[in-house]
GROMACS .gro file of C-alpha atoms in nm:
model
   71
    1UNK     CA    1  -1.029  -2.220   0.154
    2UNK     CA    2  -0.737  -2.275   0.426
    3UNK     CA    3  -0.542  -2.485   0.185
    4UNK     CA    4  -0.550  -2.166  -0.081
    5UNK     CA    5  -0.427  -1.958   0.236
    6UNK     CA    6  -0.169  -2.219   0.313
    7UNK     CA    7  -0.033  -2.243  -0.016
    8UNK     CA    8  -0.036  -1.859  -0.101
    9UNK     CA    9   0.145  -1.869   0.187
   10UNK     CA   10   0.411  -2.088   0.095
   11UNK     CA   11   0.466  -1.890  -0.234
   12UNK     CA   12   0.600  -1.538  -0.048
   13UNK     CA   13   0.948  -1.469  -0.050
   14UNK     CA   14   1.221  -1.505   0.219
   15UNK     CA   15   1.292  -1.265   0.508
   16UNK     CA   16   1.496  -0.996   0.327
   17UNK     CA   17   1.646  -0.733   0.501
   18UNK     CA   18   1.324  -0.486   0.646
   19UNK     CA   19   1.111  -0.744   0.426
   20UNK     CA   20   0.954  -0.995   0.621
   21UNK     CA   21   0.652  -1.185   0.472
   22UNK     CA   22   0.448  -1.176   0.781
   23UNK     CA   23   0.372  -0.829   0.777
   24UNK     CA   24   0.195  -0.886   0.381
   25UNK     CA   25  -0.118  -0.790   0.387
   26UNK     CA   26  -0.347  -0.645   0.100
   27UNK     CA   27  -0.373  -0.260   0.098
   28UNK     CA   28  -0.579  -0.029  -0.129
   29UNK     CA   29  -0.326   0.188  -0.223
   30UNK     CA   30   0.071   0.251  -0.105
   31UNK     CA   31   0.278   0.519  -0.157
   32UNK     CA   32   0.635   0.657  -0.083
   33UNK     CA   33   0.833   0.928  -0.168
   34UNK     CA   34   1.164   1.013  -0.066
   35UNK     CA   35   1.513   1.191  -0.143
   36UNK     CA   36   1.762   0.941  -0.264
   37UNK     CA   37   1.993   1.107  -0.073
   38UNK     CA   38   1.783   1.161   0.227
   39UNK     CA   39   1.792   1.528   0.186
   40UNK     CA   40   1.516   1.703   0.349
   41UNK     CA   41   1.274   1.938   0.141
   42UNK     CA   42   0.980   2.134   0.093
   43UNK     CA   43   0.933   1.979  -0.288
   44UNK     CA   44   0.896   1.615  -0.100
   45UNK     CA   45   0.601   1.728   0.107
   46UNK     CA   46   0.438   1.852  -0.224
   47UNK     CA   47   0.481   1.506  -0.387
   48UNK     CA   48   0.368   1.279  -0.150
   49UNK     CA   49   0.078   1.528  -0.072
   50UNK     CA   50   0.024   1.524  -0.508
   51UNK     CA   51   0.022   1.126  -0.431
   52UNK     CA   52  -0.212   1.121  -0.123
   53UNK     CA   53  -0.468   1.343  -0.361
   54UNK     CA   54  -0.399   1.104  -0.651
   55UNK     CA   55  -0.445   0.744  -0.422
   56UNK     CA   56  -0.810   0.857  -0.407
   57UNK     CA   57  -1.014   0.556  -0.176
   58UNK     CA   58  -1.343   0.449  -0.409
   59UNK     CA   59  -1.515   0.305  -0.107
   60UNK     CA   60  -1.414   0.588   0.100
   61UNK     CA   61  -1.592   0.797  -0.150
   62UNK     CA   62  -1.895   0.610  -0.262
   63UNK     CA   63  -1.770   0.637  -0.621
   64UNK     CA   64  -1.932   0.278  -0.718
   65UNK     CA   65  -2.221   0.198  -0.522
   66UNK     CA   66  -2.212  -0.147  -0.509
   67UNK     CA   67  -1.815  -0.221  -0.378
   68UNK     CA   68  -1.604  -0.066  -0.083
   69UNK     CA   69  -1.552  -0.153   0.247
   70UNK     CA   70  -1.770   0.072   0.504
   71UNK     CA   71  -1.437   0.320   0.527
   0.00000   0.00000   0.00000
């Protein structure tokens, strides 16, 4: 199993700008909104609130009984 680690490992890309592969980890769900202007407004908070209702957690929820992770 630590030579599958090692080579996923090898296959991640380069540091590029922000992106550095030692942060990669697997998530259940990621989301971002923003203005691509950086303009602040109220119609941002209501779309990443729409997402955060939409990115539902089936463990969180019990949705399939045998699966999820305790959250």
């Amino acid at each position: 199993m630590a030579e599958r680690k090692d080579l996923m490992k090898t296959k991640l890309p380069s540091v590029r700008g922000l992106y550095h592969p030692e942060f990669e980890k697997d998530s259940c769900g990621v989301g971002f909104i923003a203005h691509i202007k950086g303009e602040a407004s109220h119609q941002i908070v209501a779309d990443a609130n729409q997402m955060l209702i939409n990115m539902d957690h089936r463990g969180a929820c019990g949705c399939e009984a045998n699966t999820g992770d305790g959250a």
